[in-house]
Amino acid sequence: MRGQGNARSSLVQAVSLRPATWHPCLDMGHLHRPSSRTSHRNLPHVVLLFLFVGPFNCLASYSRATELLYSLNEGLPAGVLIGSLAEDLRLLPRASGRQSQQLLHPERTAAEGNPPLSFSLASGGLSGQYVTLDNRSGELHTSAQEIDREALCLDGGGGAAWGGSTSIASSPSSDSCLLLLDVLVLPQEYFRFVKVKIAIRDINDNAPQFPISEISVWVPENSPVNTRLAIEHPAVDPDVGINGVQTYRLLDYHGMFTLDVEENENGERTPYLIVMGALDRETQDQYVSIIIAEDGGSPPLLGSATLTIGISDINDNCPLFIDSQINVTVYGNATVGTPVTTVQAVDRDLGTNAQITYSYSQKVPQESKELFHLDEVTGVVKLSSKIGGNVLQTHKLTILANGPGCIPAVITALVSIIKVVFRPPEIVPRYIANEMDGVVYLKELEPVNTPIAFFTIRDPEGKYKINCYLEGEGPFRLAPYKPYNNEYLLETTKPMDYELQPFYEIAVVAWNSEGFHDKRIIKVQLLDDNDNAPVFLQPLIELTIEENNAPNAFLTKLYATDADSGEMGRVSYFLGPDAPSYFSLDSVTGILTVSTQLDREEKEKYRYTVRAVDCGKPPRESVATVALTVLDKNDNSPRFINKDFSFFVPENFPGYGEIGVISVTDADAGRNGWVALSVMNQSDIFVIDTGKGMLRAKVSLDREQQSSYTLWVEAVDGGEPALSSTTKITILLLDINDNPPLVLFPQSNMSYLLVLPSTLPGSPVTEVYAVDKDTGMNAVIAYSIIGRRGPRPESFRIDPKTGNITLEEALLQTDYGLHRLLVKVSDHGYPEPLHSTVMVNLFVNDTVSNESYIESLLRKEPEINIEEKEPQISIKPTHRKVESMSCMPTLVALSVISLASITLVTGMGIYICLRKGKKHHREDDNLEVQIPLKGRIDLCMRERKPMDISNI
């Protein structure tokens, strides 16, 4: 439907207030006038445009889709009525009387069961922030959020597209800015889907503003009248249309300029500066004014900036001399180099346009050119040669001032030479030192008062007094040489040093009383001597290089200076005798290199000497020390001192106790040599102190639970990238005597064994069987009877090694009854053995005829005297050989299997005996129990009540 609405945009009409909407399906061709109620409620700044969308107007009604267009000014306060959707959609006047009452009195229709009309935004959005919709009356008002058109539609691009239920768009062809709303009218029987467009009209709330405060425009001074120059950086006004920038003007036109404004096809206005008069940079090079931009609002708003109009120079002026001729006088005895005159022309242009060069005209004779030198830049005329007797008395020097692209300006200098009648004094030198072409050569460090030359002063007139003195600076003295008159000696006053000053220029001057003088220039050149040794910039040359360097790696370039000159100042470089052979030093360039790869772990510091030798005769030299430090690279992994480590730790070792030190080294230095240790496996039990390398157990270790541990420890250094290594740690737990023997048989102190009186002496009756979880001597068990009770309990003895109980003597008639033996089962632990006790009950009788009687005897606490005699066992290495820790799991398994087997056999024996006993009791209560011959043990033990075996 949106595309169809765009196709029918030509039907949109604008009226002063809210218009009567035209709905062809409701009233074909009939135009409804707005009611008086509607007229009173509208404001002058609100305009409604109403459009039905669809290929045909009737189809729009059928599809229940409608578009409304409102218009309002930006910046309105909250609560301003934009429009009533109910009235503008003709829901109220076109509805039936019942529907009208429904809209006017929704609470009444709700009570009658008819739902009232409801207006709501389809969903929240940005546009919903600026308007409020009364969901009962359908009135649309401005919200507390003020509408700023420039903030909403600053970009001004894109058409009025529906971007959801609420959106913002600006028209592509005009300056309109639209708020887009989607409104739903319910209930279902009155359903409408209304698209509301609110056009935001611009008001003049922004003044034009220039992007910069100072604008510069350059105009060539030869610009003709009506020259147009665009002024860059025009003013910007966020407002649009008539409220935007309309015109520009200058506060001061200076009578030379005016402004014009051009508008392009996009409506942008650009100010143009128009030249209205002739410009002359030499008269005025700059004009400053204020440019003002004005918009078309009412009242209009202004913006301003400073406009500087610079006049650029062109070459429109040529050099000019102030005078056309100057007169100059020169004395005939003037010295060479004496300034004669200076000519100066003026060019009013700037820069290269004002550059002037001076030259002689071709009319000037060659003799005059050679006598007088003209500086082409400064225009200074100097005497270039001595004035002779045959020289012309007057010279006419025509001088040209040349400018770029100009006809030269001309000036004439008339030079008159005045001949001098008196002759000046004469200076006659006689050199003592070596002299050539006016230069005296002296060796440096010559002693004080070294003579240089004699000077004879002559007066050609022979009648004037002559003064003679030395002019210039230096360690020289000119003194009269007595007893002669007019004889002077030039000599040195102190030793001279070539390195401080190699050359001197002095002058011997003679004046007579008439003011005439003569001057003789003396140039003294010192001859250098090899009096300076080369000097290194630093006596100690500290260098660094990373190890594992490339062969022939550059270390540094040595530099030594020698104040002497020539060959005496040329320096060669050599290694000292203490330098290793793999260091090289270029004798010419002084480049120091190392030919091999250095390893910091082999040697970290090198210290040797280097020599700087000059080429003097004899040569001089100086020595410097090279201190080379090899910087570490992380090229070595951490290294454990052992391939693997084994520690023997007593069991029950306390938690976090010190097990042992894991020693590790790293040949690297600094951070590369920092080593961090960590446990790779079983870190829940063991931990390593990184600083000390101390291995600790977090918990107490029990050998009976686990006899050994194998750990892997990783060492990681601090290099980048880090290097690491691992080692194997074996922890073997040493047994301590922390477990007493465990009696497996008999299982209870309440069990008993029937012994037949016919049992032969020496026959085994029963045995006590015990195990010890410890190992070694801690697990060697000895059996002993420490208490007896019965008719004749000494008739029984126990083997201290095996625990077998045998009958020592034949049983008599008086031996019938219960014999109770208290057996002590003791290990050989150190420092103190542990033991357990068990009661062995032997009932001597032909049969078990009264079990309750026996049980009553067992329940009585026996009065047994404890015998303190310990069993004596000779421990042989071959008896019960102590297995290594690696056999402990096997031993434990065998012990468990044996215990289970004994328990099973005992249970089966008791069961069989009970069944036989019952059978014999039924047949004949006096029937005796049959005892196997040859001393076989009847294992018919009765266990009535379990009892814990306790340590004594």
mmCIF file of N, CA and C in Angstrom, residues 171-226:
data_model
loop_
_atom_site.group_PDB
_atom_site.id
_atom_site.type_symbol
_atom_site.label_atom_id
_atom_site.label_comp_id
_atom_site.label_asym_id
_atom_site.label_seq_id
_atom_site.Cartn_x
_atom_site.Cartn_y
_atom_site.Cartn_z
ATOM 1 N N SER A 171 12.179 14.407 3.301
ATOM 2 C CA SER A 171 11.766 14.309 1.905
ATOM 3 C C SER A 171 12.957 14.472 0.992
ATOM 4 N N PRO A 172 13.016 13.678 -0.079
ATOM 5 C CA PRO A 172 14.143 13.810 -1.003
ATOM 6 C C PRO A 172 14.057 15.039 -1.882
ATOM 7 N N SER A 173 12.902 15.625 -2.041
ATOM 8 C CA SER A 173 12.751 16.729 -2.990
ATOM 9 C C SER A 173 12.519 18.068 -2.324
ATOM 10 N N SER A 174 12.303 18.091 -1.038
ATOM 11 C CA SER A 174 12.036 19.357 -0.349
ATOM 12 C C SER A 174 12.758 19.350 0.966
ATOM 13 N N ASP A 175 12.431 20.376 1.736
ATOM 14 C CA ASP A 175 13.087 20.515 3.031
ATOM 15 C C ASP A 175 12.234 19.942 4.146
ATOM 16 N N SER A 176 11.254 19.123 3.810
ATOM 17 C CA SER A 176 10.358 18.614 4.843
ATOM 18 C C SER A 176 11.052 17.545 5.670
ATOM 19 N N CYS A 177 10.617 17.481 6.917
ATOM 20 C CA CYS A 177 11.116 16.470 7.858
ATOM 21 C C CYS A 177 9.898 15.797 8.466
ATOM 22 N N LEU A 178 9.828 14.484 8.444
ATOM 23 C CA LEU A 178 8.620 13.760 8.791
ATOM 24 C C LEU A 178 8.850 12.873 10.005
ATOM 25 N N LEU A 179 7.836 12.860 10.908
ATOM 26 C CA LEU A 179 7.723 11.839 11.947
ATOM 27 C C LEU A 179 6.696 10.832 11.465
ATOM 28 N N LEU A 180 7.022 9.565 11.481
ATOM 29 C CA LEU A 180 6.147 8.528 10.933
ATOM 30 C C LEU A 180 5.614 7.677 12.078
ATOM 31 N N LEU A 181 4.287 7.540 12.140
ATOM 32 C CA LEU A 181 3.642 6.762 13.200
ATOM 33 C C LEU A 181 2.734 5.718 12.576
ATOM 34 N N ASP A 182 2.650 4.546 13.218
ATOM 35 C CA ASP A 182 1.681 3.514 12.863
ATOM 36 C C ASP A 182 0.678 3.417 14.002
ATOM 37 N N VAL A 183 -0.600 3.675 13.716
ATOM 38 C CA VAL A 183 -1.648 3.704 14.756
ATOM 39 C C VAL A 183 -2.660 2.610 14.446
ATOM 40 N N LEU A 184 -3.067 1.897 15.487
ATOM 41 C CA LEU A 184 -4.087 0.853 15.378
ATOM 42 C C LEU A 184 -5.365 1.349 16.029
ATOM 43 N N VAL A 185 -6.504 1.191 15.315
ATOM 44 C CA VAL A 185 -7.820 1.543 15.853
ATOM 45 C C VAL A 185 -8.566 0.242 16.094
ATOM 46 N N LEU A 186 -8.974 0.032 17.315
ATOM 47 C CA LEU A 186 -9.682 -1.173 17.724
ATOM 48 C C LEU A 186 -11.024 -0.762 18.353
ATOM 49 N N PRO A 187 -12.008 -1.653 18.511
ATOM 50 C CA PRO A 187 -11.915 -3.117 18.393
ATOM 51 C C PRO A 187 -11.959 -3.600 16.955
ATOM 52 N N GLN A 188 -12.104 -4.918 16.817
ATOM 53 C CA GLN A 188 -11.927 -5.537 15.525
ATOM 54 C C GLN A 188 -12.947 -5.042 14.514
ATOM 55 N N GLU A 189 -14.191 -4.814 14.986
ATOM 56 C CA GLU A 189 -15.211 -4.410 14.007
ATOM 57 C C GLU A 189 -14.974 -3.006 13.482
ATOM 58 N N TYR A 190 -14.174 -2.174 14.212
ATOM 59 C CA TYR A 190 -13.843 -0.829 13.735
ATOM 60 C C TYR A 190 -12.352 -0.720 13.403
ATOM 61 N N PHE A 191 -11.769 -1.828 13.130
ATOM 62 C CA PHE A 191 -10.308 -1.854 12.970
ATOM 63 C C PHE A 191 -9.851 -0.926 11.829
ATOM 64 N N ARG A 192 -8.865 -0.142 12.158
ATOM 65 C CA ARG A 192 -8.177 0.691 11.172
ATOM 66 C C ARG A 192 -6.664 0.586 11.436
ATOM 67 N N PHE A 193 -5.917 0.519 10.364
ATOM 68 C CA PHE A 193 -4.440 0.632 10.455
ATOM 69 C C PHE A 193 -4.051 1.944 9.769
ATOM 70 N N VAL A 194 -3.682 2.905 10.581
ATOM 71 C CA VAL A 194 -3.492 4.272 10.090
ATOM 72 C C VAL A 194 -2.002 4.604 10.105
ATOM 73 N N LYS A 195 -1.519 5.081 8.989
ATOM 74 C CA LYS A 195 -0.143 5.589 8.906
ATOM 75 C C LYS A 195 -0.212 7.106 9.005
ATOM 76 N N VAL A 196 0.407 7.655 10.056
ATOM 77 C CA VAL A 196 0.357 9.092 10.321
ATOM 78 C C VAL A 196 1.723 9.684 10.009
ATOM 79 N N LYS A 197 1.737 10.701 9.170
ATOM 80 C CA LYS A 197 2.945 11.452 8.871
ATOM 81 C C LYS A 197 2.807 12.854 9.475
ATOM 82 N N ILE A 198 3.792 13.257 10.246
ATOM 83 C CA ILE A 198 3.800 14.598 10.848
ATOM 84 C C ILE A 198 4.969 15.349 10.242
ATOM 85 N N ALA A 199 4.663 16.338 9.409
ATOM 86 C CA ALA A 199 5.714 17.150 8.772
ATOM 87 C C ALA A 199 6.154 18.230 9.750
ATOM 88 N N ILE A 200 7.451 18.295 10.032
ATOM 89 C CA ILE A 200 8.021 19.281 10.956
ATOM 90 C C ILE A 200 8.473 20.485 10.137
ATOM 91 N N ARG A 201 7.834 21.618 10.394
ATOM 92 C CA ARG A 201 8.184 22.828 9.671
ATOM 93 C C ARG A 201 9.336 23.540 10.373
ATOM 94 N N ASP A 202 10.218 24.060 9.577
ATOM 95 C CA ASP A 202 11.391 24.753 10.116
ATOM 96 C C ASP A 202 11.008 26.153 10.586
ATOM 97 N N ILE A 203 11.629 26.593 11.715
ATOM 98 C CA ILE A 203 11.533 27.974 12.156
ATOM 99 C C ILE A 203 12.949 28.529 12.208
ATOM 100 N N ASN A 204 13.049 29.814 12.189
ATOM 101 C CA ASN A 204 14.369 30.458 12.130
ATOM 102 C C ASN A 204 14.979 30.511 13.539
ATOM 103 N N ASP A 205 15.502 29.359 13.982
ATOM 104 C CA ASP A 205 16.076 29.281 15.331
ATOM 105 C C ASP A 205 17.588 29.090 15.297
ATOM 106 N N ASN A 206 18.194 29.235 14.117
ATOM 107 C CA ASN A 206 19.650 29.109 14.011
ATOM 108 C C ASN A 206 20.190 30.257 13.168
ATOM 109 N N ALA A 207 21.234 30.870 13.660
ATOM 110 C CA ALA A 207 21.888 31.954 12.917
ATOM 111 C C ALA A 207 22.960 31.381 12.005
ATOM 112 N N PRO A 208 23.220 32.048 10.872
ATOM 113 C CA PRO A 208 24.332 31.585 10.019
ATOM 114 C C PRO A 208 25.647 31.629 10.792
ATOM 115 N N GLN A 209 26.519 30.726 10.452
ATOM 116 C CA GLN A 209 27.804 30.657 11.139
ATOM 117 C C GLN A 209 28.889 30.268 10.138
ATOM 118 N N PHE A 210 29.980 31.044 10.149
ATOM 119 C CA PHE A 210 31.102 30.719 9.288
ATOM 120 C C PHE A 210 31.937 29.618 9.948
ATOM 121 N N PRO A 211 32.479 28.677 9.168
ATOM 122 C CA PRO A 211 33.259 27.587 9.768
ATOM 123 C C PRO A 211 34.556 28.056 10.403
ATOM 124 N N ILE A 212 35.109 29.190 9.948
ATOM 125 C CA ILE A 212 36.313 29.748 10.561
ATOM 126 C C ILE A 212 36.053 31.213 10.848
ATOM 127 N N SER A 213 36.753 31.756 11.837
ATOM 128 C CA SER A 213 36.515 33.137 12.247
ATOM 129 C C SER A 213 37.273 34.137 11.384
ATOM 130 N N GLU A 214 38.339 33.710 10.719
ATOM 131 C CA GLU A 214 39.115 34.601 9.871
ATOM 132 C C GLU A 214 39.279 33.975 8.498
ATOM 133 N N ILE A 215 38.866 34.712 7.467
ATOM 134 C CA ILE A 215 38.914 34.221 6.087
ATOM 135 C C ILE A 215 39.886 35.101 5.315
ATOM 136 N N SER A 216 40.771 34.462 4.553
ATOM 137 C CA SER A 216 41.770 35.199 3.769
ATOM 138 C C SER A 216 41.525 34.969 2.284
ATOM 139 N N VAL A 217 41.609 36.060 1.518
ATOM 140 C CA VAL A 217 41.472 36.012 0.061
ATOM 141 C C VAL A 217 42.631 36.801 -0.526
ATOM 142 N N TRP A 218 43.312 36.210 -1.510
ATOM 143 C CA TRP A 218 44.441 36.891 -2.168
ATOM 144 C C TRP A 218 44.027 37.308 -3.573
ATOM 145 N N VAL A 219 44.318 38.607 -3.858
ATOM 146 C CA VAL A 219 43.961 39.186 -5.154
ATOM 147 C C VAL A 219 45.226 39.752 -5.790
ATOM 148 N N PRO A 220 45.574 39.331 -6.996
ATOM 149 C CA PRO A 220 46.741 39.936 -7.662
ATOM 150 C C PRO A 220 46.513 41.432 -7.876
ATOM 151 N N GLU A 221 47.565 42.192 -7.721
ATOM 152 C CA GLU A 221 47.424 43.651 -7.820
ATOM 153 C C GLU A 221 47.081 44.108 -9.238
ATOM 154 N N ASN A 222 47.320 43.292 -10.221
ATOM 155 C CA ASN A 222 46.985 43.671 -11.593
ATOM 156 C C ASN A 222 45.619 43.140 -12.011
ATOM 157 N N SER A 223 44.784 42.708 -11.046
ATOM 158 C CA SER A 223 43.460 42.197 -11.397
ATOM 159 C C SER A 223 42.629 43.316 -11.999
ATOM 160 N N PRO A 224 41.993 43.056 -13.127
ATOM 161 C CA PRO A 224 41.154 44.107 -13.733
ATOM 162 C C PRO A 224 39.855 44.290 -12.955
ATOM 163 N N VAL A 225 39.192 45.375 -13.229
ATOM 164 C CA VAL A 225 37.897 45.642 -12.617
ATOM 165 C C VAL A 225 36.919 44.543 -13.024
ATOM 166 N N ASN A 226 36.016 44.197 -12.089
ATOM 167 C CA ASN A 226 35.003 43.142 -12.257
ATOM 168 C C ASN A 226 35.592 41.735 -12.150
#
